[in-house]
XYZ file of C-alpha atoms in Angstrom:
433
model
C 43.197 1.518 81.238
C 46.036 0.732 78.882
C 46.472 -2.948 78.155
C 50.268 -4.000 77.681
C 50.703 -7.350 76.155
C 54.151 -9.069 76.392
C 54.823 -12.233 74.345
C 57.359 -14.232 76.154
C 58.241 -14.649 79.870
C 61.992 -14.890 79.811
C 64.430 -12.457 81.339
C 63.323 -9.524 78.978
C 59.636 -9.880 79.236
C 59.616 -10.502 83.057
C 61.882 -7.645 83.723
C 59.759 -5.330 81.580
C 56.549 -6.371 83.434
C 58.108 -5.807 86.859
C 59.432 -2.497 86.020
C 56.271 -1.401 84.491
C 54.382 -2.425 87.487
C 56.633 -0.338 89.751
C 55.601 2.861 87.856
C 52.095 2.011 86.376
C 48.800 0.526 87.084
C 48.455 -0.476 83.325
C 46.822 -3.906 82.645
C 49.766 -6.261 81.969
C 49.562 -9.646 80.338
C 52.350 -12.097 79.752
C 51.879 -14.884 77.252
C 54.145 -17.926 77.205
C 53.802 -21.562 75.978
C 57.127 -22.662 77.466
C 56.789 -22.617 81.169
C 53.892 -21.105 83.227
C 56.302 -19.099 85.357
C 59.582 -17.229 84.860
C 62.727 -19.249 85.404
C 66.395 -18.728 85.167
C 67.361 -20.285 81.798
C 71.051 -20.234 82.559
C 70.408 -22.680 85.556
C 68.905 -25.398 83.433
C 72.262 -27.248 83.476
C 72.451 -27.315 87.127
C 69.085 -28.834 87.469
C 70.075 -31.771 85.229
C 73.346 -32.156 87.178
C 71.558 -32.407 90.507
C 72.880 -29.221 91.977
C 69.271 -27.735 92.292
C 65.627 -28.506 91.636
C 63.783 -26.736 88.952
C 61.649 -24.828 91.405
C 65.000 -23.274 92.690
C 65.480 -21.590 89.284
C 62.248 -19.657 89.851
C 63.243 -16.417 91.752
C 59.540 -15.563 92.360
C 56.832 -17.340 94.229
C 54.007 -18.415 91.990
C 51.724 -16.066 93.812
C 53.942 -13.034 92.889
C 52.220 -12.465 89.700
C 48.799 -12.319 91.075
C 49.867 -10.138 93.896
C 51.309 -7.686 91.461
C 48.364 -7.829 89.256
C 50.164 -9.390 86.171
C 48.079 -11.753 84.322
C 49.950 -14.954 83.041
C 48.532 -16.894 79.912
C 50.246 -20.310 79.265
C 49.619 -20.512 75.551
C 51.470 -19.726 72.286
C 50.774 -16.931 69.798
C 50.302 -18.053 66.369
C 49.616 -14.709 64.575
C 49.787 -10.950 65.051
C 47.357 -8.403 63.612
C 48.812 -4.972 64.071
C 45.867 -3.034 62.429
C 43.263 -4.640 64.590
C 45.572 -4.691 67.685
C 44.899 -8.288 68.229
C 46.746 -11.641 68.765
C 45.441 -15.085 67.632
C 46.526 -17.860 70.190
C 46.895 -21.461 69.796
C 43.397 -22.367 70.914
C 41.998 -19.939 68.495
C 41.119 -17.222 71.074
C 42.119 -13.719 70.508
C 43.679 -10.978 72.783
C 43.492 -7.314 72.293
C 46.379 -4.981 72.976
C 47.157 -1.258 73.164
C 50.814 -1.853 73.336
C 52.533 -5.059 72.205
C 56.044 -6.219 73.165
C 57.674 -9.073 71.418
C 60.076 -10.840 73.789
C 60.098 -14.390 72.289
C 63.869 -15.126 72.576
C 65.785 -17.715 70.482
C 65.441 -21.213 69.040
C 68.216 -23.580 68.252
C 69.534 -23.430 64.762
C 68.693 -26.372 62.391
C 70.274 -26.599 58.903
C 68.084 -28.958 57.249
C 69.951 -32.121 58.409
C 68.275 -35.377 57.530
C 66.691 -36.729 60.764
C 66.894 -33.353 62.673
C 63.440 -33.817 64.177
C 63.782 -37.575 65.380
C 63.146 -38.319 69.072
C 66.414 -37.931 70.927
C 67.464 -34.804 69.053
C 67.356 -31.557 71.266
C 68.700 -28.232 71.724
C 69.534 -26.815 75.163
C 67.463 -23.770 75.561
C 63.804 -24.474 76.802
C 62.236 -26.150 79.735
C 61.022 -28.682 77.143
C 64.587 -29.443 76.247
C 65.408 -30.188 79.763
C 62.336 -32.544 80.202
C 63.500 -34.377 76.990
C 67.068 -34.891 78.368
C 65.705 -36.129 81.737
C 63.512 -38.541 79.717
C 66.148 -39.850 77.526
C 69.347 -39.855 79.691
C 68.744 -43.111 81.524
C 68.881 -45.183 78.376
C 71.730 -43.245 76.787
C 75.057 -44.683 76.281
C 76.559 -42.082 74.044
C 75.582 -38.637 72.890
C 76.817 -36.589 69.993
C 76.763 -32.744 70.287
C 76.920 -30.596 67.125
C 78.387 -27.121 67.265
C 81.352 -25.746 69.331
C 80.080 -22.748 71.424
C 78.948 -22.065 75.032
C 75.718 -24.099 74.942
C 77.704 -27.057 73.451
C 80.177 -27.129 76.184
C 77.426 -26.810 78.881
C 75.593 -29.779 77.326
C 78.583 -31.909 77.323
C 79.387 -31.095 80.915
C 75.752 -32.094 81.888
C 75.935 -35.369 79.998
C 79.264 -36.343 81.384
C 77.957 -35.723 84.839
C 75.688 -38.871 84.289
C 78.671 -40.854 82.868
C 77.327 -40.767 79.372
C 80.005 -40.883 76.743
C 80.159 -37.527 74.551
C 81.357 -37.033 71.094
C 81.734 -33.356 70.391
C 81.524 -32.255 66.632
C 83.141 -28.811 65.972
C 83.308 -27.581 62.326
C 86.293 -25.129 63.068
C 89.815 -26.269 63.462
C 89.717 -25.264 67.089
C 87.110 -24.771 69.790
C 85.144 -21.337 69.566
C 88.133 -19.965 67.502
C 85.797 -17.292 65.968
C 85.552 -15.793 69.327
C 88.709 -16.874 71.144
C 92.149 -16.173 70.017
C 94.396 -19.102 69.408
C 96.058 -19.483 72.756
C 92.783 -19.581 74.642
C 91.089 -21.810 72.086
C 93.897 -24.325 72.216
C 93.581 -24.281 75.968
C 90.000 -25.073 76.032
C 90.620 -27.910 73.245
C 92.989 -29.589 75.697
C 90.707 -29.097 78.744
C 87.875 -30.716 76.765
C 89.957 -33.773 76.025
C 91.139 -34.111 79.652
C 87.421 -34.385 80.615
C 87.123 -37.479 78.442
C 85.003 -35.831 75.799
C 85.677 -37.204 72.325
C 86.411 -33.679 70.549
C 86.345 -33.951 66.642
C 87.577 -30.726 65.131
C 86.995 -29.947 61.393
C 83.986 -32.245 61.413
C 80.524 -31.609 60.262
C 77.223 -33.402 60.534
C 75.690 -34.618 57.439
C 72.724 -36.819 58.804
C 71.039 -38.299 61.747
C 69.901 -41.896 61.352
C 66.620 -43.307 62.637
C 65.769 -46.651 64.159
C 62.541 -48.449 63.348
C 60.666 -46.430 66.041
C 61.656 -42.960 65.017
C 64.367 -42.515 67.493
C 68.005 -41.281 66.806
C 70.424 -44.291 66.612
C 73.536 -42.644 64.947
C 74.979 -39.710 63.169
C 76.954 -39.576 60.041
C 79.839 -37.088 59.742
C 81.237 -35.421 56.590
C 84.224 -37.694 56.957
C 81.800 -40.849 56.176
C 82.027 -41.991 59.773
C 78.904 -43.334 61.446
C 78.900 -42.870 65.269
C 76.178 -44.843 67.224
C 74.221 -42.565 69.877
C 70.904 -42.173 71.451
C 71.040 -38.366 72.103
C 71.987 -35.744 69.563
C 72.456 -32.311 70.838
C 72.101 -29.416 68.336
C 74.058 -26.460 69.629
C 75.209 -24.843 66.519
C 73.907 -21.315 67.681
C 70.446 -19.997 68.006
C 68.165 -17.685 65.920
C 65.504 -15.201 66.862
C 62.074 -17.104 67.405
C 60.023 -15.016 65.005
C 58.384 -17.448 62.569
C 54.863 -16.482 63.758
C 55.493 -12.671 62.699
C 56.069 -13.393 58.967
C 52.702 -12.203 57.709
C 52.396 -9.420 60.377
C 53.822 -6.514 58.569
C 56.404 -6.040 61.218
C 59.821 -5.434 59.867
C 61.934 -8.413 60.195
C 65.671 -9.128 59.346
C 67.142 -12.040 61.227
C 65.188 -10.748 64.130
C 62.539 -8.022 64.793
C 64.094 -4.743 63.534
C 64.092 -2.070 66.220
C 65.601 1.376 66.889
C 67.444 2.505 69.891
C 64.051 3.025 71.782
C 63.191 -0.682 70.977
C 60.446 0.329 68.584
C 59.414 -1.522 65.517
C 58.125 -0.161 62.302
C 54.599 -0.123 63.789
C 53.461 2.243 66.306
C 53.080 0.630 69.867
C 54.701 -2.458 68.884
C 58.140 -3.137 70.491
C 60.667 -5.909 70.730
C 63.302 -6.781 73.282
C 65.794 -9.502 74.098
C 67.166 -12.305 71.745
C 64.512 -11.681 69.210
C 65.284 -7.935 68.807
C 67.622 -6.714 65.894
C 69.145 -3.245 66.009
C 69.144 -1.492 62.633
C 72.739 -0.861 63.251
C 74.926 -2.460 65.927
C 75.590 -0.251 68.969
C 79.211 0.491 68.971
C 81.133 -2.718 68.208
C 78.145 -4.875 69.292
C 76.331 -7.140 67.033
C 72.762 -6.120 66.058
C 71.311 -9.130 67.760
C 72.672 -10.038 71.264
C 71.478 -13.356 72.747
C 72.835 -12.426 76.198
C 71.107 -12.728 79.464
C 72.092 -9.287 80.813
C 71.276 -7.281 77.633
C 67.865 -8.771 77.744
C 67.391 -7.588 81.219
C 68.736 -4.175 80.197
C 66.236 -3.868 77.303
C 63.428 -4.681 79.651
C 64.430 -1.858 82.052
C 64.884 0.569 79.195
C 61.525 -0.149 77.515
C 59.772 -0.016 80.917
C 60.801 3.615 81.340
C 59.668 4.442 77.885
C 56.115 2.785 78.290
C 55.773 4.689 81.584
C 56.301 8.067 80.307
C 60.009 8.473 80.353
C 61.368 7.752 76.712
C 64.818 5.971 77.171
C 67.154 4.701 74.753
C 68.651 1.292 75.104
C 72.202 1.789 76.104
C 74.063 -1.479 77.070
C 77.243 0.164 77.928
C 80.713 -1.494 77.699
C 80.671 -5.140 76.392
C 81.241 -7.849 78.964
C 80.302 -11.642 79.373
C 81.113 -14.526 81.353
C 80.773 -18.361 81.003
C 82.309 -21.625 82.179
C 84.180 -24.116 80.088
C 83.910 -27.215 82.339
C 86.116 -26.328 85.371
C 87.580 -23.077 83.858
C 85.630 -19.821 84.408
C 85.809 -17.220 81.738
C 85.181 -13.394 81.698
C 85.623 -10.872 79.126
C 85.506 -6.972 79.213
C 85.766 -4.641 76.331
C 86.899 -5.987 73.072
C 89.527 -8.730 72.461
C 89.321 -10.024 68.855
C 90.253 -13.569 67.788
C 92.232 -12.101 65.015
C 93.669 -8.812 66.197
C 92.605 -5.484 64.283
C 95.191 -3.531 62.520
C 95.225 -1.028 65.377
C 95.329 -3.766 68.079
C 98.063 -5.244 70.068
C 97.563 -8.136 72.388
C 99.514 -9.302 75.352
C 99.029 -13.087 76.504
C 100.046 -14.796 79.660
C 99.146 -18.348 80.351
C 100.084 -20.027 83.592
C 102.231 -23.356 83.419
C 99.254 -25.224 84.562
C 97.379 -24.614 81.428
C 94.278 -23.742 83.335
C 94.567 -19.911 83.852
C 95.242 -17.234 81.309
C 94.936 -13.530 80.705
C 94.846 -11.767 77.237
C 94.943 -7.900 77.192
C 94.143 -5.773 74.115
C 95.341 -2.276 73.771
C 95.738 0.333 70.876
C 99.178 0.103 69.234
C 99.628 3.895 69.012
C 97.771 5.392 71.976
C 98.270 2.442 74.234
C 94.683 2.765 75.505
C 93.289 -0.400 76.972
C 90.643 -2.027 74.736
C 89.768 -5.148 76.582
C 90.671 -8.324 78.497
C 89.977 -12.051 78.466
C 90.458 -13.945 81.744
C 90.428 -17.772 82.177
C 90.512 -19.533 85.605
C 90.745 -16.010 87.140
C 87.958 -13.812 88.514
C 88.177 -10.053 87.866
C 86.135 -7.329 89.091
C 83.420 -5.889 86.683
C 83.290 -2.410 88.145
C 87.204 -2.027 87.775
C 87.110 -2.726 84.081
C 83.970 -0.842 83.433
C 85.533 2.313 84.880
C 88.942 1.702 83.056
C 87.019 1.532 79.674
C 84.983 4.666 80.487
C 88.244 6.534 81.578
C 90.126 5.362 78.465
C 93.070 4.303 80.822
C 96.125 3.015 79.231
C 97.371 -0.808 79.269
C 100.231 0.337 81.600
C 97.662 1.557 84.170
C 95.897 -1.744 84.037
C 99.042 -3.841 84.366
C 100.218 -1.647 87.286
C 96.875 -1.972 88.952
C 96.066 -5.724 88.524
C 95.823 -6.198 92.266
C 92.927 -3.816 92.255
C 91.252 -5.665 89.324
C 91.460 -9.227 90.836
C 88.545 -10.694 92.624
C 90.696 -13.439 94.379
C 93.648 -12.122 96.289
C 95.397 -15.555 96.377
C 95.746 -15.453 92.584
C 97.903 -12.414 92.634
C 100.136 -13.282 95.543
C 101.306 -15.962 93.107
C 101.224 -14.422 89.579
C 100.884 -10.558 89.651
C 104.655 -10.135 89.339
C 105.053 -12.871 86.722
C 102.428 -11.061 84.599
C 103.854 -7.821 84.898
C 107.450 -9.064 84.109
C 106.151 -10.931 81.049
C 104.385 -7.858 79.749
C 107.590 -5.828 80.020
C 109.506 -8.511 78.146
C 107.016 -8.982 75.568
C 106.778 -5.316 74.889
C 110.384 -4.349 75.224
C 110.979 -0.687 74.594
C 107.539 0.226 75.794
C 107.031 2.215 79.028
C 108.222 0.306 82.065
C 105.795 -0.924 84.503
C 106.640 0.011 88.121
C 105.984 -2.878 90.569
């Protein structure tokens, strides 16, 4: 019987195991040192905020794995030996494999800051990070968060929910402005400040200071300012968790190099999820995508290949969603922070400063390229079809009512958006309303 070993029990590895089991009686082993059972990583913040218990983040009963004949090993892998088809575990035991899948996810970036390994310093990625925050929060008066992205704003919201003061260091001159165009970035800046978060733009961390017991007591910025704190959140992005593979002979870049079938350079060894790096990005996507749904899709595709139906990974049109405190964010297709030469952008922001839409389209052909929405829910299936059909921006503006998820929104704003589009792009095709 073929022995398939999966390193990592996140969304990628778990999806793979489940889908293999539907089609095959192969022996399946999942190895993870983080948590004994799969949990939804995106829900960690809600556990901390008291909206759910940790067990609610586990979509499968604990006996699900035994019932489906999937063996779970709660240890870490320290080395991989491809020629011997063997893994060395943290207790010096070994495991053999016929096929190996690396699904080890990400780890928070560290940039050799003095004090980055002190007690009180954490990312927001693992179950252990949540446990640390729970331990430290009751005695914390102020936290400092480093890095202005999605994880940083989640951590800020979590800490504010416990009435902990938060200082937020963002090295850019506006929040997440490598991804968001200026209008949306400025809107989120204002929203962060309204939530009594001390946002420091154009500010970098230079050191974390220790007390006599090895606990973080303050940070120092590149403006020579010292800020007292008891928790330091490192949320300046993530990197593939692949250090244990450095001597394996498996081809590595920033992540584990894979082709469209998610195969590495070594036969019968594969990689999926955050740790996998395409040789070339698919379409306009980045070679590494640390996104929940792409991890799930990689698991589904590889399960087909490992059960006799070779299937390329095809993630389809780009989309993503997140939440900036009280403002929900969705994006479909491509809307660049700085428009490409061929790209025109239409921007509408509600007078409340809490809702906005930005639509990108091709200047010459008027083909719709993408949309950002803030404070407004749109239908994924609508934009997926629009992008597949290469519909025009005029079609999208005219059919906004079909795109919206919340009818109350468009009773108030649909006409305003359409009229502003006509005004902003005077001389373009008139929109019939």
